[in-house]
Amino acid sequence: MVKRIFKRFMKILFSVVLLIPVSYGVFHFWEYVTGEKYITYITNHKETVSLDESFSFKIAEDDIKKSKLILVGEIHGFKTPTFFDVDFFSYLNKNHGVKHYVAEVDYMQAHLLNQFLKSGDEETLKKALRKWSVIQGRLNKDYFNKFIRIQQFNKQLPKENQIQFIGIDQIQDLTLVTEYLNSLDSISSNGNSDISSLLSKTEALLKVYGNQKDTLKTLYHIKNNLSYLENKIGREEILFQNFKNHYRNDSLQDKKLYGYFGLYHIFQYRVNGNRPLAAKIKNSDLGLDGKILSLNFLMNDSYMVMPSNQLPEFMRTGNVYSKMPISADNLLFMYIYGIKDFTRATDPNTQSLIKMNGDDSPYGSSSRLVKTFQLLPVTDLMEMTDAGKEYVQYTIFVRNSDWAEPMD
């Protein structure tokens, strides 16, 4: 009896073990034989350069002209996107007069970044990035140097074209808020810098500075964002509310804006059933529906920096930071259906700017780039809820990027 059960168990186990590679092979064969029209489309709608070159962006010029809000979504922790950010924003500044950079930083961090643009003081930059929401960007050489390159570009611009950072993230660094409030007045907050005490102090200062327009604007922003935290408003909604307030209060309606965020935030339709920032803006009364240009990064055969304490021990390569191999075609951790079409249409050690919204695009009625798979649940998957919709207009497909290197 026991032997019979054991034999049956071994047969089932053998069948399962055999089924995995067979299913894997069938899946890839199907993806391969149905990919020809996608490869042809990608090949005919891309600009490809080496990793150390800059795009001409000619392929996107018509869409840039028609857009009022241009959003780039990176996967945090890679080297190549840090260079793309500076190249693209510089191009937009030179050719389209774009000078407002909407960033994944909070209001006070943006204030410090704007000070850094003028002074070039690296201690100010370090202070701004100390508690940046992009954890991979803290104490990181490539992210740090990205802002230095932006500052160097900015200082040679005529005054009318100079850059301004706009921070729309939820409050990341309460210390910066505390320092600002203390600089205005010594109103007692009982030595506390918790949200409730800071909110009380802000409300008191609003009465003191009622006639000073710029200070009043900052205080109202701080008050709103402290209230968001106190009431546990979701981060994506805070990003949207802050964007909306800046857009209206700073009279940005007649400006062309650039924004650089984590990948999720720039999708124009629902992901996992929820609306990211771009989708919220698109569906709002700001009049930007049809005027948003989204570009997303896809990374293959590349390396990413990750805080080691966020990884299981067997995946760590260093005590503080780990260098992680990442690829969008890794079925164990994350596989984006259709990613092989991109690798078949490109070469190693290149980056390609691919127009996804061409009139002959086959992606509108396809499940390619909509479905993701994984055998080991170590990362969150992003499922595109509104299949067939135009989530992005361009994809930057990168092969063999190095990691964003942490500081010693």
Coordinates of C-alpha atoms in Angstrom, one line a residue:
M1 CA 0.0 0.0 0.0
V2 CA 2.7 2.4 1.0
K3 CA 4.8 1.5 -2.0
R4 CA 1.8 2.0 -4.3
I5 CA 1.2 5.5 -2.9
F6 CA 4.9 6.4 -3.1
K7 CA 5.0 5.3 -6.8
R8 CA 1.9 7.3 -7.6
F9 CA 3.4 10.4 -5.8
M10 CA 6.7 10.0 -7.8
K11 CA 4.8 9.8 -11.1
I12 CA 2.9 13.0 -10.3
L13 CA 6.1 14.7 -9.2
F14 CA 7.9 13.6 -12.4
S15 CA 4.9 14.8 -14.5
V16 CA 5.0 18.2 -12.8
V17 CA 8.7 18.6 -13.2
L18 CA 8.5 17.6 -16.9
L19 CA 5.5 19.9 -17.5
I20 CA 7.4 23.0 -16.4
P21 CA 10.1 23.0 -19.2
V22 CA 7.6 21.7 -21.7
S23 CA 5.2 24.6 -20.9
Y24 CA 8.1 27.0 -20.9
G25 CA 9.2 25.8 -24.4
V26 CA 5.6 26.0 -25.8
F27 CA 5.1 29.5 -24.3
H28 CA 8.3 30.8 -25.9
F29 CA 7.6 29.0 -29.2
W30 CA 4.2 30.6 -29.4
E31 CA 5.6 34.1 -28.5
Y32 CA 8.3 33.6 -31.2
V33 CA 6.0 32.5 -34.1
T34 CA 3.4 35.2 -33.4
G35 CA 6.0 38.0 -33.0
E36 CA 6.9 38.8 -36.6
K37 CA 4.5 41.7 -37.1
Y38 CA 5.6 43.2 -33.7
I39 CA 9.3 43.0 -34.7
T40 CA 8.6 44.6 -38.0
Y41 CA 6.7 47.4 -36.3
I42 CA 9.4 48.0 -33.7
T43 CA 12.1 48.0 -36.4
N44 CA 10.3 50.6 -38.4
H45 CA 9.5 52.9 -35.5
K46 CA 12.7 53.2 -33.4
E47 CA 15.8 55.2 -33.0
T48 CA 18.7 53.1 -31.6
V49 CA 22.0 54.4 -30.2
S50 CA 24.7 53.0 -28.0
L51 CA 24.4 53.3 -24.2
D52 CA 26.9 56.2 -24.2
E53 CA 25.2 58.2 -27.0
S54 CA 22.2 60.6 -27.0
F55 CA 19.1 60.3 -29.0
S56 CA 18.2 62.9 -31.6
F57 CA 14.5 62.6 -30.5
K58 CA 13.4 63.3 -34.1
I59 CA 11.1 60.3 -34.0
A60 CA 9.1 61.9 -31.2
E61 CA 9.2 65.5 -32.4
D62 CA 5.6 65.7 -33.7
D63 CA 4.2 64.2 -30.4
I64 CA 6.4 66.6 -28.3
K65 CA 5.0 69.6 -30.2
K66 CA 1.4 68.5 -29.5
S67 CA 1.9 67.7 -25.8
K68 CA 1.7 70.0 -22.7
L69 CA 2.8 67.4 -20.1
I70 CA 5.8 65.1 -20.9
L71 CA 6.3 62.3 -18.4
V72 CA 9.2 59.8 -18.2
G73 CA 8.9 56.8 -16.0
E74 CA 12.1 55.0 -14.9
I75 CA 12.8 51.8 -13.0
H76 CA 14.8 53.2 -10.1
G77 CA 18.4 52.0 -9.7
F78 CA 19.9 51.9 -13.2
K79 CA 22.7 54.0 -14.7
T80 CA 21.3 54.6 -18.2
P81 CA 18.1 56.4 -17.3
T82 CA 20.0 59.0 -15.2
F83 CA 21.8 60.1 -18.4
F84 CA 18.6 60.0 -20.5
D85 CA 16.8 62.3 -18.0
V86 CA 19.4 65.0 -18.5
D87 CA 19.7 64.5 -22.3
F88 CA 15.9 64.6 -22.8
F89 CA 15.2 67.6 -20.5
S90 CA 18.1 69.5 -22.1
Y91 CA 16.6 68.8 -25.5
L92 CA 13.2 70.0 -24.5
N93 CA 14.7 73.1 -22.9
K94 CA 16.7 74.0 -26.0
N95 CA 14.1 73.1 -28.6
H96 CA 10.7 73.7 -26.9
G97 CA 11.4 76.1 -24.1
V98 CA 10.6 73.6 -21.3
K99 CA 12.0 74.9 -18.0
H100 CA 9.6 73.4 -15.4
Y101 CA 10.8 70.0 -14.1
V102 CA 8.1 68.3 -12.1
A103 CA 9.9 65.9 -9.7
E104 CA 9.3 63.0 -7.3
V105 CA 10.5 65.2 -4.4
D106 CA 8.5 67.1 -1.8
Y107 CA 8.0 70.8 -1.7
M108 CA 10.9 71.6 0.6
Q109 CA 13.3 69.3 -1.2
A110 CA 12.4 71.0 -4.5
H111 CA 13.1 74.4 -2.7
L112 CA 16.7 73.1 -1.9
L113 CA 17.1 71.8 -5.4
N114 CA 16.3 75.2 -6.8
Q115 CA 18.8 76.7 -4.4
F116 CA 21.4 74.2 -5.7
L117 CA 20.7 75.2 -9.3
K118 CA 21.8 78.8 -8.4
S119 CA 24.6 78.1 -6.0
G120 CA 26.1 74.7 -7.1
D121 CA 26.6 74.0 -3.4
E122 CA 26.8 70.2 -3.2
E123 CA 26.0 70.2 0.5
T124 CA 22.6 71.7 -0.4
L125 CA 22.1 68.9 -2.9
K126 CA 23.0 66.2 -0.3
K127 CA 20.5 67.8 2.1
A128 CA 17.8 67.7 -0.6
L129 CA 18.4 64.0 -1.4
R130 CA 18.9 62.9 2.2
K131 CA 15.4 61.4 2.6
W132 CA 14.4 61.2 -1.1
S133 CA 11.6 58.9 -1.8
V134 CA 13.8 57.2 -4.5
I135 CA 15.7 55.1 -1.9
Q136 CA 18.1 53.8 -4.6
G137 CA 19.0 57.5 -5.4
R138 CA 20.2 58.3 -1.9
L139 CA 24.0 58.3 -1.5
N140 CA 24.3 57.3 -5.1
K141 CA 27.0 58.6 -7.5
D142 CA 24.9 58.4 -10.7
Y143 CA 21.8 60.1 -9.3
F144 CA 24.0 62.7 -7.5
N145 CA 25.9 63.4 -10.7
K146 CA 22.6 63.7 -12.6
F147 CA 21.6 66.7 -10.6
I148 CA 25.1 68.2 -11.0
R149 CA 24.8 67.9 -14.8
I150 CA 21.4 69.6 -14.7
Q151 CA 22.9 72.4 -12.6
Q152 CA 25.8 72.8 -15.0
F153 CA 23.4 72.9 -17.9
N154 CA 21.3 75.5 -16.1
K155 CA 24.0 77.9 -15.2
Q156 CA 24.9 78.5 -18.9
L157 CA 21.2 79.2 -19.8
P158 CA 19.9 82.8 -20.3
K159 CA 17.7 83.8 -17.3
E160 CA 14.4 83.4 -19.2
N161 CA 15.2 79.7 -19.9
Q162 CA 16.5 78.7 -16.5
I163 CA 15.1 75.6 -14.8
Q164 CA 12.7 75.4 -11.9
F165 CA 12.0 72.2 -10.0
I166 CA 8.5 71.6 -8.8
G167 CA 8.1 69.1 -6.0
I168 CA 4.7 67.3 -5.8
D169 CA 5.5 64.3 -3.6
Q170 CA 4.1 63.8 -0.1
I171 CA 6.3 65.2 2.6
Q172 CA 9.4 63.0 2.8
D173 CA 11.6 64.9 5.2
L174 CA 9.8 66.4 8.3
T175 CA 13.1 67.9 9.4
L176 CA 13.1 70.3 6.4
V177 CA 9.6 71.4 7.3
T178 CA 10.6 71.9 10.9
E179 CA 13.6 74.0 9.9
Y180 CA 11.6 76.1 7.6
L181 CA 8.8 76.8 10.2
N182 CA 11.4 77.6 12.9
S183 CA 13.1 80.1 10.5
L184 CA 9.9 82.1 10.3
D185 CA 9.2 82.4 14.0
S186 CA 9.9 80.9 17.4
I187 CA 6.3 80.0 18.1
S188 CA 6.6 77.0 20.4
S189 CA 5.8 73.6 19.2
N190 CA 6.8 72.1 22.6
G191 CA 10.0 70.9 21.0
N192 CA 8.0 68.4 18.9
S193 CA 8.3 67.8 15.2
D194 CA 5.5 65.3 14.9
I195 CA 2.8 65.9 12.3
S196 CA 0.2 67.3 14.8
S197 CA 2.6 69.7 16.4
L198 CA 3.9 70.9 13.0
L199 CA 0.3 71.4 11.8
S200 CA -0.5 73.5 14.8
K201 CA 2.6 75.7 14.3
T202 CA 1.8 76.1 10.6
E203 CA -1.7 77.3 11.4
A204 CA -0.3 79.8 13.9
L205 CA 2.2 81.1 11.3
L206 CA -0.5 81.5 8.7
K207 CA -2.0 84.3 10.9
V208 CA 1.4 86.0 11.3
Y209 CA 2.3 86.0 7.6
G210 CA -1.1 86.7 6.2
N211 CA 0.2 89.7 4.2
Q212 CA 3.3 88.0 2.7
K213 CA 2.2 86.3 -0.5
D214 CA 5.2 83.9 -1.1
T215 CA 5.5 82.8 2.5
L216 CA 1.7 82.3 2.7
K217 CA 1.8 80.1 -0.4
T218 CA 4.5 77.9 1.1
L219 CA 2.7 77.7 4.5
Y220 CA -0.6 76.7 2.8
H221 CA 1.2 74.0 0.9
I222 CA 2.8 72.7 4.1
K223 CA -0.5 72.8 5.9
N224 CA -2.3 70.8 3.1
N225 CA 0.5 68.2 3.0
L226 CA 0.6 67.7 6.8
S227 CA -3.1 67.3 6.7
Y228 CA -2.8 64.6 3.9
L229 CA -0.4 62.7 6.1
E230 CA -2.5 63.1 9.2
N231 CA -5.5 61.8 7.4
K232 CA -3.6 59.0 5.7
I233 CA -4.4 60.1 2.2
G234 CA -2.8 57.7 -0.4
R235 CA 0.5 58.8 -2.0
E236 CA -0.8 58.8 -5.6
E237 CA -3.7 61.1 -4.6
I238 CA -1.3 63.4 -2.8
L239 CA 0.9 63.5 -6.0
F240 CA -2.2 64.5 -8.0
Q241 CA -3.5 67.1 -5.6
N242 CA -0.1 68.7 -5.4
F243 CA 0.3 68.7 -9.2
K244 CA -3.2 70.2 -9.6
N245 CA -2.5 73.0 -7.0
H246 CA 0.8 73.9 -8.7
Y247 CA -0.7 73.8 -12.1
R248 CA -3.5 76.2 -11.2
N249 CA -1.8 78.4 -8.6
D250 CA 1.5 78.9 -10.5
S251 CA -0.4 79.6 -13.8
L252 CA 1.2 76.8 -15.7
Q253 CA -1.7 76.2 -18.1
D254 CA 0.2 77.9 -20.9
K255 CA 3.5 76.1 -20.2
K256 CA 4.9 72.8 -21.5
L257 CA 6.0 70.7 -18.5
Y258 CA 8.4 67.9 -18.0
G259 CA 8.1 65.3 -15.3
Y260 CA 10.4 62.4 -14.3
F261 CA 9.1 59.7 -11.9
G262 CA 9.0 56.1 -11.1
L263 CA 7.6 53.9 -13.8
Y264 CA 4.1 53.3 -12.3
H265 CA 3.2 57.0 -12.0
I266 CA 3.3 57.8 -15.8
F267 CA 0.8 55.2 -17.0
Q268 CA -2.3 56.9 -18.4
Y269 CA -4.8 54.1 -17.6
R270 CA -5.4 51.8 -14.6
V271 CA -2.8 49.5 -13.3
N272 CA -3.9 46.7 -10.9
G273 CA -7.2 48.4 -10.8
N274 CA -5.9 51.7 -9.6
R275 CA -5.2 55.0 -11.4
P276 CA -1.6 56.2 -11.4
L277 CA -0.7 59.9 -11.4
A278 CA -0.9 60.3 -15.2
A279 CA -4.3 58.6 -15.3
K280 CA -5.6 60.9 -12.5
I281 CA -4.4 64.0 -14.4
K282 CA -5.9 62.6 -17.7
N283 CA -9.3 62.1 -16.0
S284 CA -9.3 65.4 -14.2
D285 CA -10.7 68.8 -15.1
L286 CA -7.3 70.3 -15.8
G287 CA -7.8 70.0 -19.6
L288 CA -4.8 67.8 -20.2
D289 CA -6.6 64.8 -21.7
G290 CA -4.9 64.0 -25.0
K291 CA -2.1 66.3 -24.2
I292 CA 0.1 64.0 -22.0
L293 CA 3.1 62.2 -23.5
S294 CA 4.3 59.2 -21.5
L295 CA 7.6 57.4 -22.0
N296 CA 8.4 54.3 -20.0
F297 CA 11.7 52.4 -19.5
L298 CA 12.1 48.7 -20.1
M299 CA 15.4 47.1 -19.0
N300 CA 16.9 43.9 -20.2
D301 CA 20.1 42.1 -19.2
S302 CA 21.0 45.0 -16.9
Y303 CA 22.0 45.6 -13.3
M304 CA 20.1 47.5 -10.6
V305 CA 21.1 48.9 -7.2
M306 CA 19.0 47.7 -4.3
P307 CA 19.3 48.3 -0.5
S308 CA 20.6 45.0 0.8
N309 CA 18.2 45.0 3.8
Q310 CA 15.3 44.8 1.4
L311 CA 16.5 41.5 -0.1
P312 CA 16.6 38.0 1.2
E313 CA 20.1 37.1 2.4
F314 CA 20.9 34.7 -0.5
M315 CA 20.4 37.6 -3.0
R316 CA 22.6 40.1 -1.3
T317 CA 26.0 41.0 -2.8
G318 CA 27.0 43.7 -0.3
N319 CA 26.4 44.8 3.3
V320 CA 24.6 48.1 2.4
Y321 CA 23.7 47.9 -1.3
S322 CA 23.5 44.9 -3.7
K323 CA 24.0 44.7 -7.4
M324 CA 21.1 42.9 -8.8
P325 CA 20.8 41.4 -12.3
I326 CA 17.5 42.5 -13.7
S327 CA 15.8 41.6 -17.0
A328 CA 12.2 41.9 -18.2
D329 CA 12.5 38.4 -19.7
N330 CA 13.3 36.6 -16.5
L331 CA 10.4 34.1 -16.0
L332 CA 11.4 33.4 -12.5
F333 CA 11.0 37.0 -11.2
M334 CA 9.2 39.0 -13.9
Y335 CA 8.4 38.2 -17.5
I336 CA 6.6 40.8 -19.7
Y337 CA 4.8 39.0 -22.4
G338 CA 6.1 40.2 -25.8
I339 CA 9.5 41.4 -24.4
K340 CA 11.3 39.0 -26.8
D341 CA 10.1 41.0 -29.7
F342 CA 12.1 43.9 -28.4
T343 CA 15.3 41.8 -28.0
R344 CA 14.9 40.3 -31.5
A345 CA 14.6 43.9 -33.0
T346 CA 17.6 45.4 -31.1
D347 CA 21.3 44.7 -30.3
P348 CA 23.1 44.3 -27.0
N349 CA 24.6 47.4 -25.4
T350 CA 22.1 49.7 -27.0
Q351 CA 19.1 51.8 -26.0
S352 CA 16.1 52.3 -28.4
L353 CA 13.4 55.0 -28.4
I354 CA 10.4 53.2 -29.8
K355 CA 7.2 54.9 -30.9
M356 CA 4.3 52.8 -29.6
N357 CA 1.4 54.9 -30.9
G358 CA 2.0 54.7 -34.7
D359 CA -1.1 54.4 -36.9
D360 CA 0.0 50.9 -37.8
S361 CA 0.8 49.8 -34.2
P362 CA -0.3 46.2 -33.6
Y363 CA -0.4 46.7 -29.8
G364 CA -3.8 48.2 -29.4
S365 CA -5.6 44.8 -29.8
S366 CA -2.9 42.7 -28.3
S367 CA -2.1 41.2 -24.8
R368 CA 1.6 41.8 -25.5
L369 CA 3.1 44.2 -22.9
V370 CA -0.1 43.9 -20.9
K371 CA 0.5 40.5 -19.1
T372 CA 3.3 39.8 -16.8
F373 CA 4.3 36.4 -15.3
Q374 CA 6.6 35.1 -12.5
L375 CA 7.3 31.8 -11.0
L376 CA 8.8 33.2 -7.8
P377 CA 6.7 36.0 -6.1
V378 CA 9.6 38.2 -5.1
T379 CA 8.3 41.4 -6.8
D380 CA 4.9 43.0 -7.3
L381 CA 3.5 42.5 -10.8
M382 CA 1.8 45.3 -12.7
E383 CA -1.2 44.2 -14.7
M384 CA -2.7 46.7 -17.1
T385 CA -6.4 46.8 -16.2
D386 CA -7.6 48.6 -19.3
A387 CA -6.2 46.3 -22.0
G388 CA -6.0 47.8 -25.5
K389 CA -5.6 51.4 -24.2
E390 CA -2.7 53.6 -24.9
Y391 CA -0.8 53.5 -21.6
V392 CA 2.3 55.1 -23.0
Q393 CA 3.3 56.6 -26.4
Y394 CA 7.0 55.7 -26.3
T395 CA 9.2 53.0 -24.7
I396 CA 12.9 53.3 -24.0
F397 CA 14.2 49.8 -24.3
V398 CA 17.6 49.4 -22.7
R399 CA 20.0 46.5 -23.0
N400 CA 22.9 45.9 -20.7
S401 CA 22.7 49.0 -18.5
D402 CA 25.1 49.1 -15.5
W403 CA 23.7 49.8 -12.0
A404 CA 23.5 53.3 -10.5
E405 CA 26.6 53.1 -8.4
P406 CA 26.3 53.8 -4.7
M407 CA 28.7 56.1 -2.9
D408 CA 31.4 54.6 -0.8

